[in-house]
Amino acid sequence: MQRSPRSNLFPLSRRLQRQLFHARPLMQGYWQMVSNPVFLALAFASGVPFNGMFLYVLSAPVFLMTHLGLSEREFGWLFIPGVVGMMSGSALSARLAGRLSQTRTVALGYAVMALACALNVGVSLLLAPGIPVSVLPVMVYNFGMAVAMPSLTLLALEYFPANRGLAASCQSFLQMMTSAVSASLVAPALWRTVPGLAFGMLGFMALGLVGVALWTRLQAPKPGA
């Protein structure tokens, strides 16, 4: 008797690891994740800093056309450097895998993001808005974010090896929720001024750093252990 083509797509060991789609075990899985402080700290540290970049995406019409004096045909001055920063950071993160520990990779990414935020605040307060000085900090920020985020994501998924898909969906949900708050409340409140956007990026990075600090503290060995 021939096996069906569908059954040949996955080894038996992987088919046995599938989770049944029933409400009760699904809710139990979600509860285990949202009640795990280490997982929440890592999800917070990986999801919130994304909004430092997303803030500029949401504010692009005002930032580019009102503050920088560009036309609707010149949005590439923001988006092209931003994408280059993310691609370069992702490439470096891949090269660092296996060479640096995940903790050091996260520290490196956050150090670059902190440098970008300091540069962004300084430029916005001391210099007139313009190209390229007003967009280079965003590119550097995206670079640092792309270095740190893969390691943070993998660290969070390691806490639930049998439910990585569920854990990934929880991470995405938390990121989407913070992005919704940014789109509806934060961006409209800050895009009136260039320093406001710069301090907004700094604030999101600092909140992510709180998540890293909580994760580090929860991971630290207890005295006498």
Short mmCIF file of N, CA and C in Angstrom, two decimals, residues 19-199:
data_model
loop_
_atom_site.label_atom_id
_atom_site.label_comp_id
_atom_site.label_asym_id
_atom_site.label_seq_id
_atom_site.Cartn_x
_atom_site.Cartn_y
_atom_site.Cartn_z
N GLN A 19 1.20 20.06 17.49
CA GLN A 19 0.28 20.36 18.58
C GLN A 19 -1.16 20.34 18.03
N LEU A 20 -2.04 19.66 18.77
CA LEU A 20 -3.44 19.61 18.35
C LEU A 20 -4.09 20.98 18.47
N PHE A 21 -4.93 21.29 17.50
CA PHE A 21 -5.60 22.59 17.50
C PHE A 21 -6.90 22.48 18.30
N HIS A 22 -6.76 22.56 19.62
CA HIS A 22 -7.90 22.56 20.52
C HIS A 22 -7.79 23.78 21.43
N ALA A 23 -8.93 24.33 21.81
CA ALA A 23 -8.95 25.59 22.55
C ALA A 23 -8.23 25.47 23.89
N ARG A 24 -8.49 24.38 24.63
CA ARG A 24 -7.93 24.31 25.99
C ARG A 24 -6.40 24.26 26.00
N PRO A 25 -5.75 23.33 25.27
CA PRO A 25 -4.28 23.34 25.28
C PRO A 25 -3.70 24.61 24.66
N LEU A 26 -4.42 25.22 23.71
CA LEU A 26 -3.94 26.46 23.12
C LEU A 26 -3.94 27.58 24.15
N MET A 27 -5.01 27.70 24.91
CA MET A 27 -5.07 28.72 25.95
C MET A 27 -4.06 28.45 27.05
N GLN A 28 -3.85 27.18 27.38
CA GLN A 28 -2.85 26.85 28.39
C GLN A 28 -1.45 27.25 27.91
N GLY A 29 -1.18 27.02 26.63
CA GLY A 29 0.10 27.42 26.08
C GLY A 29 0.31 28.92 26.12
N TYR A 30 -0.73 29.67 25.75
CA TYR A 30 -0.63 31.13 25.81
C TYR A 30 -0.41 31.61 27.25
N TRP A 31 -1.12 30.99 28.18
CA TRP A 31 -0.98 31.40 29.58
C TRP A 31 0.43 31.12 30.09
N GLN A 32 1.00 29.99 29.72
CA GLN A 32 2.37 29.68 30.14
C GLN A 32 3.35 30.75 29.65
N MET A 33 3.10 31.26 28.46
CA MET A 33 4.02 32.26 27.90
C MET A 33 3.83 33.63 28.52
N VAL A 34 2.59 34.09 28.63
CA VAL A 34 2.37 35.43 29.16
C VAL A 34 2.61 35.50 30.66
N SER A 35 2.69 34.34 31.33
CA SER A 35 2.99 34.33 32.76
C SER A 35 4.46 34.04 33.04
N ASN A 36 5.26 33.90 31.98
CA ASN A 36 6.70 33.65 32.14
C ASN A 36 7.43 34.98 32.06
N PRO A 37 7.98 35.48 33.18
CA PRO A 37 8.59 36.81 33.17
C PRO A 37 9.82 36.90 32.27
N VAL A 38 10.57 35.81 32.13
CA VAL A 38 11.76 35.85 31.28
C VAL A 38 11.34 35.99 29.82
N PHE A 39 10.35 35.21 29.41
CA PHE A 39 9.86 35.31 28.04
C PHE A 39 9.31 36.70 27.75
N LEU A 40 8.54 37.25 28.68
CA LEU A 40 7.98 38.58 28.48
C LEU A 40 9.07 39.64 28.37
N ALA A 41 10.11 39.51 29.20
CA ALA A 41 11.21 40.48 29.15
C ALA A 41 11.90 40.43 27.79
N LEU A 42 12.14 39.22 27.28
CA LEU A 42 12.78 39.08 25.98
C LEU A 42 11.88 39.58 24.85
N ALA A 43 10.59 39.27 24.94
CA ALA A 43 9.65 39.74 23.92
C ALA A 43 9.56 41.27 23.93
N PHE A 44 9.59 41.84 25.12
CA PHE A 44 9.56 43.30 25.27
C PHE A 44 10.83 43.91 24.68
N ALA A 45 11.98 43.29 24.99
CA ALA A 45 13.26 43.81 24.52
C ALA A 45 13.40 43.73 23.02
N SER A 46 12.74 42.75 22.40
CA SER A 46 12.84 42.59 20.94
C SER A 46 11.76 43.36 20.20
N GLY A 47 10.59 43.55 20.81
CA GLY A 47 9.47 44.16 20.12
C GLY A 47 9.39 45.67 20.22
N VAL A 48 9.71 46.21 21.39
CA VAL A 48 9.53 47.65 21.61
C VAL A 48 10.51 48.50 20.80
N PRO A 49 11.81 48.16 20.73
CA PRO A 49 12.74 49.02 19.96
C PRO A 49 12.38 49.16 18.48
N PHE A 50 11.65 48.19 17.94
CA PHE A 50 11.20 48.30 16.55
C PHE A 50 10.44 49.60 16.32
N ASN A 51 9.76 50.08 17.34
CA ASN A 51 8.96 51.29 17.20
C ASN A 51 9.80 52.55 17.11
N GLY A 52 11.07 52.47 17.52
CA GLY A 52 11.95 53.61 17.32
C GLY A 52 12.14 53.91 15.85
N MET A 53 12.23 52.87 15.03
CA MET A 53 12.29 53.04 13.59
C MET A 53 10.89 53.28 13.00
N PHE A 54 9.91 52.53 13.49
CA PHE A 54 8.55 52.62 12.97
C PHE A 54 7.97 54.02 13.17
N LEU A 55 8.43 54.70 14.20
CA LEU A 55 7.98 56.06 14.47
C LEU A 55 8.28 56.98 13.28
N TYR A 56 9.45 56.78 12.67
CA TYR A 56 9.81 57.61 11.51
C TYR A 56 9.05 57.19 10.27
N VAL A 57 8.74 55.90 10.15
CA VAL A 57 7.93 55.45 9.03
C VAL A 57 6.54 56.07 9.11
N LEU A 58 5.96 56.05 10.29
CA LEU A 58 4.63 56.63 10.48
C LEU A 58 4.63 58.14 10.24
N SER A 59 5.73 58.79 10.60
CA SER A 59 5.81 60.24 10.52
C SER A 59 6.46 60.72 9.24
N ALA A 60 6.72 59.82 8.29
CA ALA A 60 7.48 60.17 7.09
C ALA A 60 6.93 61.38 6.33
N PRO A 61 5.63 61.49 6.09
CA PRO A 61 5.16 62.67 5.34
C PRO A 61 5.49 63.99 6.03
N VAL A 62 5.28 64.04 7.34
CA VAL A 62 5.57 65.27 8.08
C VAL A 62 7.07 65.49 8.20
N PHE A 63 7.80 64.41 8.55
CA PHE A 63 9.24 64.52 8.76
C PHE A 63 9.95 64.96 7.48
N LEU A 64 9.63 64.33 6.37
CA LEU A 64 10.34 64.60 5.13
C LEU A 64 9.85 65.87 4.43
N MET A 65 8.55 66.05 4.34
CA MET A 65 8.01 67.16 3.56
C MET A 65 7.93 68.46 4.35
N THR A 66 7.54 68.37 5.62
CA THR A 66 7.41 69.59 6.42
C THR A 66 8.74 70.01 7.03
N HIS A 67 9.42 69.06 7.69
CA HIS A 67 10.64 69.43 8.41
C HIS A 67 11.88 69.48 7.51
N LEU A 68 11.99 68.56 6.57
CA LEU A 68 13.18 68.52 5.71
C LEU A 68 12.97 69.22 4.37
N GLY A 69 11.73 69.59 4.07
CA GLY A 69 11.47 70.32 2.85
C GLY A 69 11.59 69.51 1.57
N LEU A 70 11.40 68.20 1.65
CA LEU A 70 11.49 67.34 0.46
C LEU A 70 10.11 67.21 -0.19
N SER A 71 10.12 66.69 -1.39
CA SER A 71 8.86 66.49 -2.10
C SER A 71 8.36 65.06 -1.91
N GLU A 72 7.17 64.80 -2.44
CA GLU A 72 6.60 63.45 -2.32
C GLU A 72 7.37 62.43 -3.15
N ARG A 73 8.27 62.88 -4.02
CA ARG A 73 9.08 61.98 -4.83
C ARG A 73 10.43 61.65 -4.18
N GLU A 74 10.66 62.19 -3.00
CA GLU A 74 11.98 62.05 -2.38
C GLU A 74 11.94 61.28 -1.06
N PHE A 75 10.94 60.42 -0.90
CA PHE A 75 10.85 59.63 0.32
C PHE A 75 11.99 58.61 0.42
N GLY A 76 12.64 58.32 -0.68
CA GLY A 76 13.77 57.40 -0.66
C GLY A 76 14.91 57.86 0.21
N TRP A 77 15.00 59.17 0.48
CA TRP A 77 16.05 59.67 1.36
C TRP A 77 15.94 59.09 2.77
N LEU A 78 14.76 58.69 3.17
CA LEU A 78 14.58 58.04 4.47
C LEU A 78 14.57 56.52 4.35
N PHE A 79 13.82 56.00 3.39
CA PHE A 79 13.57 54.56 3.34
C PHE A 79 14.77 53.77 2.80
N ILE A 80 15.49 54.31 1.84
CA ILE A 80 16.64 53.57 1.31
C ILE A 80 17.74 53.42 2.36
N PRO A 81 18.19 54.49 3.04
CA PRO A 81 19.17 54.29 4.11
C PRO A 81 18.65 53.38 5.23
N GLY A 82 17.34 53.48 5.53
CA GLY A 82 16.78 52.62 6.57
C GLY A 82 16.87 51.16 6.22
N VAL A 83 16.54 50.83 4.98
CA VAL A 83 16.61 49.44 4.53
C VAL A 83 18.06 48.97 4.47
N VAL A 84 18.96 49.83 4.01
CA VAL A 84 20.38 49.48 3.96
C VAL A 84 20.89 49.18 5.37
N GLY A 85 20.48 49.98 6.33
CA GLY A 85 20.89 49.73 7.71
C GLY A 85 20.40 48.39 8.22
N MET A 86 19.15 48.05 7.95
CA MET A 86 18.60 46.78 8.41
C MET A 86 19.26 45.59 7.72
N MET A 87 19.49 45.70 6.42
CA MET A 87 20.13 44.61 5.69
C MET A 87 21.57 44.40 6.17
N SER A 88 22.29 45.50 6.39
CA SER A 88 23.67 45.39 6.86
C SER A 88 23.74 44.80 8.26
N GLY A 89 22.82 45.23 9.13
CA GLY A 89 22.79 44.69 10.48
C GLY A 89 22.45 43.21 10.50
N SER A 90 21.50 42.80 9.65
CA SER A 90 21.14 41.39 9.56
C SER A 90 22.31 40.56 9.06
N ALA A 91 23.05 41.09 8.08
CA ALA A 91 24.21 40.37 7.55
C ALA A 91 25.27 40.21 8.63
N LEU A 92 25.51 41.27 9.40
CA LEU A 92 26.50 41.17 10.48
C LEU A 92 26.04 40.19 11.55
N SER A 93 24.74 40.22 11.89
CA SER A 93 24.22 39.30 12.89
C SER A 93 24.44 37.85 12.47
N ALA A 94 24.24 37.57 11.17
CA ALA A 94 24.46 36.21 10.66
C ALA A 94 25.93 35.82 10.76
N ARG A 95 26.83 36.76 10.51
CA ARG A 95 28.25 36.45 10.58
C ARG A 95 28.71 36.26 12.02
N LEU A 96 28.05 36.95 12.95
CA LEU A 96 28.43 36.84 14.36
C LEU A 96 27.91 35.56 15.00
N ALA A 97 26.91 34.94 14.39
CA ALA A 97 26.34 33.71 14.96
C ALA A 97 27.42 32.64 15.06
N GLY A 98 27.59 32.10 16.24
CA GLY A 98 28.62 31.09 16.47
C GLY A 98 29.96 31.68 16.84
N ARG A 99 30.14 32.97 16.63
CA ARG A 99 31.39 33.63 17.00
C ARG A 99 31.26 34.41 18.30
N LEU A 100 30.14 35.10 18.43
CA LEU A 100 29.82 35.80 19.67
C LEU A 100 28.63 35.12 20.32
N SER A 101 28.58 35.17 21.63
CA SER A 101 27.41 34.64 22.33
C SER A 101 26.21 35.52 22.01
N GLN A 102 25.03 34.96 22.19
CA GLN A 102 23.82 35.73 21.94
C GLN A 102 23.75 36.95 22.86
N THR A 103 24.21 36.81 24.10
CA THR A 103 24.20 37.93 25.03
C THR A 103 25.07 39.07 24.54
N ARG A 104 26.26 38.75 24.04
CA ARG A 104 27.15 39.80 23.54
C ARG A 104 26.62 40.42 22.25
N THR A 105 25.98 39.61 21.44
CA THR A 105 25.39 40.16 20.21
C THR A 105 24.28 41.14 20.55
N VAL A 106 23.46 40.81 21.53
CA VAL A 106 22.41 41.72 21.98
C VAL A 106 23.03 43.01 22.52
N ALA A 107 24.08 42.86 23.33
CA ALA A 107 24.74 44.04 23.91
C ALA A 107 25.31 44.93 22.80
N LEU A 108 25.91 44.32 21.79
CA LEU A 108 26.46 45.09 20.67
C LEU A 108 25.35 45.84 19.93
N GLY A 109 24.26 45.15 19.65
CA GLY A 109 23.15 45.80 18.94
C GLY A 109 22.59 46.97 19.72
N TYR A 110 22.40 46.79 21.03
CA TYR A 110 21.85 47.87 21.83
C TYR A 110 22.85 49.02 21.98
N ALA A 111 24.14 48.73 22.01
CA ALA A 111 25.14 49.80 22.08
C ALA A 111 25.08 50.67 20.82
N VAL A 112 24.90 50.03 19.67
CA VAL A 112 24.78 50.78 18.41
C VAL A 112 23.50 51.60 18.42
N MET A 113 22.39 51.02 18.89
CA MET A 113 21.14 51.77 18.96
C MET A 113 21.25 52.96 19.90
N ALA A 114 21.93 52.78 21.04
CA ALA A 114 22.11 53.88 21.98
C ALA A 114 22.95 54.99 21.36
N LEU A 115 24.00 54.61 20.63
CA LEU A 115 24.81 55.60 19.93
C LEU A 115 23.99 56.36 18.91
N ALA A 116 23.15 55.64 18.16
CA ALA A 116 22.30 56.29 17.16
C ALA A 116 21.33 57.26 17.81
N CYS A 117 20.76 56.89 18.94
CA CYS A 117 19.81 57.76 19.64
C CYS A 117 20.50 59.02 20.14
N ALA A 118 21.71 58.87 20.72
CA ALA A 118 22.46 60.04 21.19
C ALA A 118 22.80 60.96 20.03
N LEU A 119 23.22 60.38 18.92
CA LEU A 119 23.52 61.17 17.72
C LEU A 119 22.28 61.88 17.21
N ASN A 120 21.16 61.17 17.21
CA ASN A 120 19.91 61.73 16.70
C ASN A 120 19.44 62.91 17.54
N VAL A 121 19.50 62.76 18.85
CA VAL A 121 19.09 63.85 19.73
C VAL A 121 20.02 65.05 19.55
N GLY A 122 21.33 64.78 19.50
CA GLY A 122 22.27 65.89 19.33
C GLY A 122 22.07 66.63 18.03
N VAL A 123 21.90 65.90 16.94
CA VAL A 123 21.69 66.52 15.63
C VAL A 123 20.40 67.33 15.61
N SER A 124 19.35 66.77 16.19
CA SER A 124 18.05 67.45 16.15
C SER A 124 18.04 68.73 16.98
N LEU A 125 18.86 68.78 18.02
CA LEU A 125 18.89 69.97 18.88
C LEU A 125 19.89 71.02 18.42
N LEU A 126 20.98 70.59 17.79
CA LEU A 126 22.08 71.50 17.49
C LEU A 126 22.15 71.93 16.03
N LEU A 127 21.61 71.12 15.13
CA LEU A 127 21.72 71.41 13.70
C LEU A 127 20.34 71.61 13.08
N ALA A 128 20.33 72.34 11.99
CA ALA A 128 19.08 72.52 11.25
C ALA A 128 18.72 71.21 10.55
N PRO A 129 17.44 70.86 10.49
CA PRO A 129 17.04 69.62 9.80
C PRO A 129 17.47 69.63 8.35
N GLY A 130 17.99 68.50 7.90
CA GLY A 130 18.42 68.43 6.52
C GLY A 130 18.92 67.05 6.15
N ILE A 131 19.31 66.93 4.90
CA ILE A 131 19.87 65.70 4.34
C ILE A 131 21.37 65.86 4.21
N PRO A 132 22.20 64.91 4.68
CA PRO A 132 21.82 63.59 5.21
C PRO A 132 21.80 63.50 6.73
N VAL A 133 22.11 64.61 7.44
CA VAL A 133 22.34 64.53 8.88
C VAL A 133 21.12 64.04 9.65
N SER A 134 19.92 64.32 9.14
CA SER A 134 18.71 63.96 9.87
C SER A 134 18.28 62.52 9.65
N VAL A 135 18.81 61.87 8.62
CA VAL A 135 18.40 60.49 8.34
C VAL A 135 19.49 59.47 8.67
N LEU A 136 20.74 59.89 8.76
CA LEU A 136 21.82 58.94 9.08
C LEU A 136 21.63 58.26 10.44
N PRO A 137 21.18 58.99 11.49
CA PRO A 137 20.95 58.29 12.76
C PRO A 137 19.91 57.18 12.66
N VAL A 138 18.90 57.37 11.81
CA VAL A 138 17.89 56.33 11.63
C VAL A 138 18.51 55.09 11.00
N MET A 139 19.40 55.29 10.04
CA MET A 139 20.08 54.16 9.41
C MET A 139 20.94 53.41 10.43
N VAL A 140 21.66 54.14 11.27
CA VAL A 140 22.51 53.51 12.28
C VAL A 140 21.65 52.76 13.29
N TYR A 141 20.52 53.36 13.68
CA TYR A 141 19.60 52.70 14.61
C TYR A 141 19.09 51.39 14.03
N ASN A 142 18.69 51.41 12.77
CA ASN A 142 18.20 50.19 12.13
C ASN A 142 19.28 49.12 12.07
N PHE A 143 20.52 49.55 11.86
CA PHE A 143 21.63 48.61 11.84
C PHE A 143 21.76 47.91 13.20
N GLY A 144 21.77 48.67 14.27
CA GLY A 144 21.89 48.08 15.60
C GLY A 144 20.71 47.19 15.95
N MET A 145 19.50 47.62 15.58
CA MET A 145 18.31 46.82 15.85
C MET A 145 18.38 45.48 15.13
N ALA A 146 18.83 45.50 13.88
CA ALA A 146 18.91 44.26 13.11
C ALA A 146 20.00 43.33 13.63
N VAL A 147 21.00 43.87 14.31
CA VAL A 147 22.03 43.03 14.93
C VAL A 147 21.46 42.30 16.15
N ALA A 148 20.69 43.02 16.96
CA ALA A 148 20.23 42.47 18.24
C ALA A 148 18.99 41.60 18.13
N MET A 149 18.06 41.92 17.25
CA MET A 149 16.75 41.28 17.26
C MET A 149 16.77 39.76 17.00
N PRO A 150 17.58 39.24 16.06
CA PRO A 150 17.56 37.78 15.86
C PRO A 150 17.95 37.01 17.12
N SER A 151 18.96 37.49 17.83
CA SER A 151 19.38 36.79 19.05
C SER A 151 18.31 36.85 20.12
N LEU A 152 17.66 38.01 20.27
CA LEU A 152 16.59 38.13 21.26
C LEU A 152 15.42 37.22 20.92
N THR A 153 15.08 37.14 19.65
CA THR A 153 13.99 36.27 19.22
C THR A 153 14.30 34.81 19.51
N LEU A 154 15.51 34.38 19.17
CA LEU A 154 15.89 32.99 19.41
C LEU A 154 15.95 32.67 20.90
N LEU A 155 16.44 33.60 21.70
CA LEU A 155 16.50 33.38 23.15
C LEU A 155 15.10 33.17 23.71
N ALA A 156 14.13 33.95 23.22
CA ALA A 156 12.75 33.79 23.70
C ALA A 156 12.16 32.46 23.27
N LEU A 157 12.42 32.05 22.03
CA LEU A 157 11.87 30.79 21.53
C LEU A 157 12.45 29.59 22.25
N GLU A 158 13.67 29.70 22.77
CA GLU A 158 14.30 28.57 23.46
C GLU A 158 13.58 28.19 24.74
N TYR A 159 12.77 29.10 25.28
CA TYR A 159 12.05 28.78 26.51
C TYR A 159 10.87 27.85 26.26
N PHE A 160 10.43 27.74 25.01
CA PHE A 160 9.30 26.87 24.68
C PHE A 160 9.64 26.08 23.42
N PRO A 161 10.58 25.13 23.53
CA PRO A 161 11.03 24.40 22.33
C PRO A 161 9.94 23.58 21.67
N ALA A 162 8.93 23.16 22.44
CA ALA A 162 7.85 22.36 21.86
C ALA A 162 6.73 23.22 21.28
N ASN A 163 6.81 24.55 21.52
CA ASN A 163 5.76 25.45 21.04
C ASN A 163 6.37 26.72 20.45
N ARG A 164 7.35 26.52 19.60
CA ARG A 164 8.03 27.70 19.04
C ARG A 164 7.09 28.54 18.17
N GLY A 165 6.20 27.89 17.45
CA GLY A 165 5.26 28.65 16.63
C GLY A 165 4.35 29.52 17.48
N LEU A 166 3.87 28.96 18.59
CA LEU A 166 3.02 29.70 19.51
C LEU A 166 3.79 30.86 20.13
N ALA A 167 5.04 30.59 20.50
CA ALA A 167 5.87 31.64 21.09
C ALA A 167 6.13 32.76 20.09
N ALA A 168 6.39 32.39 18.84
CA ALA A 168 6.61 33.41 17.80
C ALA A 168 5.37 34.26 17.60
N SER A 169 4.19 33.63 17.66
CA SER A 169 2.96 34.40 17.48
C SER A 169 2.75 35.36 18.65
N CYS A 170 3.13 34.95 19.86
CA CYS A 170 3.02 35.85 21.02
C CYS A 170 3.96 37.04 20.86
N GLN A 171 5.19 36.78 20.39
CA GLN A 171 6.12 37.88 20.15
C GLN A 171 5.57 38.85 19.12
N SER A 172 5.02 38.31 18.04
CA SER A 172 4.45 39.17 16.99
C SER A 172 3.27 39.97 17.51
N PHE A 173 2.45 39.34 18.35
CA PHE A 173 1.29 40.04 18.90
C PHE A 173 1.73 41.22 19.76
N LEU A 174 2.73 41.00 20.62
CA LEU A 174 3.21 42.08 21.48
C LEU A 174 3.79 43.22 20.64
N GLN A 175 4.52 42.88 19.59
CA GLN A 175 5.09 43.91 18.73
C GLN A 175 3.99 44.69 18.01
N MET A 176 2.97 43.98 17.53
CA MET A 176 1.88 44.65 16.84
C MET A 176 1.09 45.56 17.78
N MET A 177 0.94 45.14 19.02
CA MET A 177 0.22 45.96 19.99
C MET A 177 0.97 47.26 20.26
N THR A 178 2.28 47.17 20.47
CA THR A 178 3.06 48.39 20.70
C THR A 178 3.08 49.26 19.44
N SER A 179 3.10 48.63 18.27
CA SER A 179 3.06 49.40 17.03
C SER A 179 1.73 50.13 16.87
N ALA A 180 0.64 49.48 17.32
CA ALA A 180 -0.67 50.13 17.25
C ALA A 180 -0.72 51.36 18.14
N VAL A 181 -0.11 51.25 19.33
CA VAL A 181 -0.04 52.41 20.23
C VAL A 181 0.79 53.52 19.60
N SER A 182 1.90 53.14 18.97
CA SER A 182 2.74 54.14 18.31
C SER A 182 1.98 54.86 17.20
N ALA A 183 1.26 54.09 16.40
CA ALA A 183 0.55 54.68 15.27
C ALA A 183 -0.59 55.59 15.70
N SER A 184 -1.28 55.20 16.77
CA SER A 184 -2.48 55.95 17.15
C SER A 184 -2.20 57.09 18.12
N LEU A 185 -1.17 56.95 18.95
CA LEU A 185 -0.95 57.95 20.00
C LEU A 185 0.42 58.62 19.94
N VAL A 186 1.47 57.82 19.84
CA VAL A 186 2.82 58.37 20.00
C VAL A 186 3.24 59.21 18.80
N ALA A 187 3.13 58.64 17.60
CA ALA A 187 3.58 59.36 16.41
C ALA A 187 2.86 60.71 16.22
N PRO A 188 1.53 60.77 16.32
CA PRO A 188 0.87 62.07 16.16
C PRO A 188 1.27 63.10 17.21
N ALA A 189 1.65 62.61 18.39
CA ALA A 189 2.05 63.53 19.45
C ALA A 189 3.47 64.06 19.26
N LEU A 190 4.30 63.33 18.53
CA LEU A 190 5.72 63.70 18.44
C LEU A 190 6.15 64.25 17.09
N TRP A 191 5.38 64.01 16.03
CA TRP A 191 5.90 64.38 14.70
C TRP A 191 5.85 65.88 14.41
N ARG A 192 5.35 66.66 15.35
CA ARG A 192 5.32 68.11 15.13
C ARG A 192 6.71 68.73 15.12
N THR A 193 7.68 68.10 15.78
CA THR A 193 9.04 68.63 15.84
C THR A 193 10.04 67.51 15.59
N VAL A 194 11.20 67.87 15.03
CA VAL A 194 12.25 66.89 14.81
C VAL A 194 12.83 66.39 16.14
N PRO A 195 13.10 67.25 17.13
CA PRO A 195 13.55 66.72 18.43
C PRO A 195 12.54 65.79 19.08
N GLY A 196 11.25 66.03 18.86
CA GLY A 196 10.24 65.14 19.43
C GLY A 196 10.39 63.73 18.90
N LEU A 197 10.63 63.58 17.60
CA LEU A 197 10.84 62.26 17.02
C LEU A 197 12.12 61.64 17.54
N ALA A 198 13.16 62.45 17.70
CA ALA A 198 14.43 61.92 18.20
C ALA A 198 14.29 61.40 19.63
N PHE A 199 13.59 62.15 20.47
CA PHE A 199 13.39 61.69 21.84
C PHE A 199 12.43 60.50 21.88
#
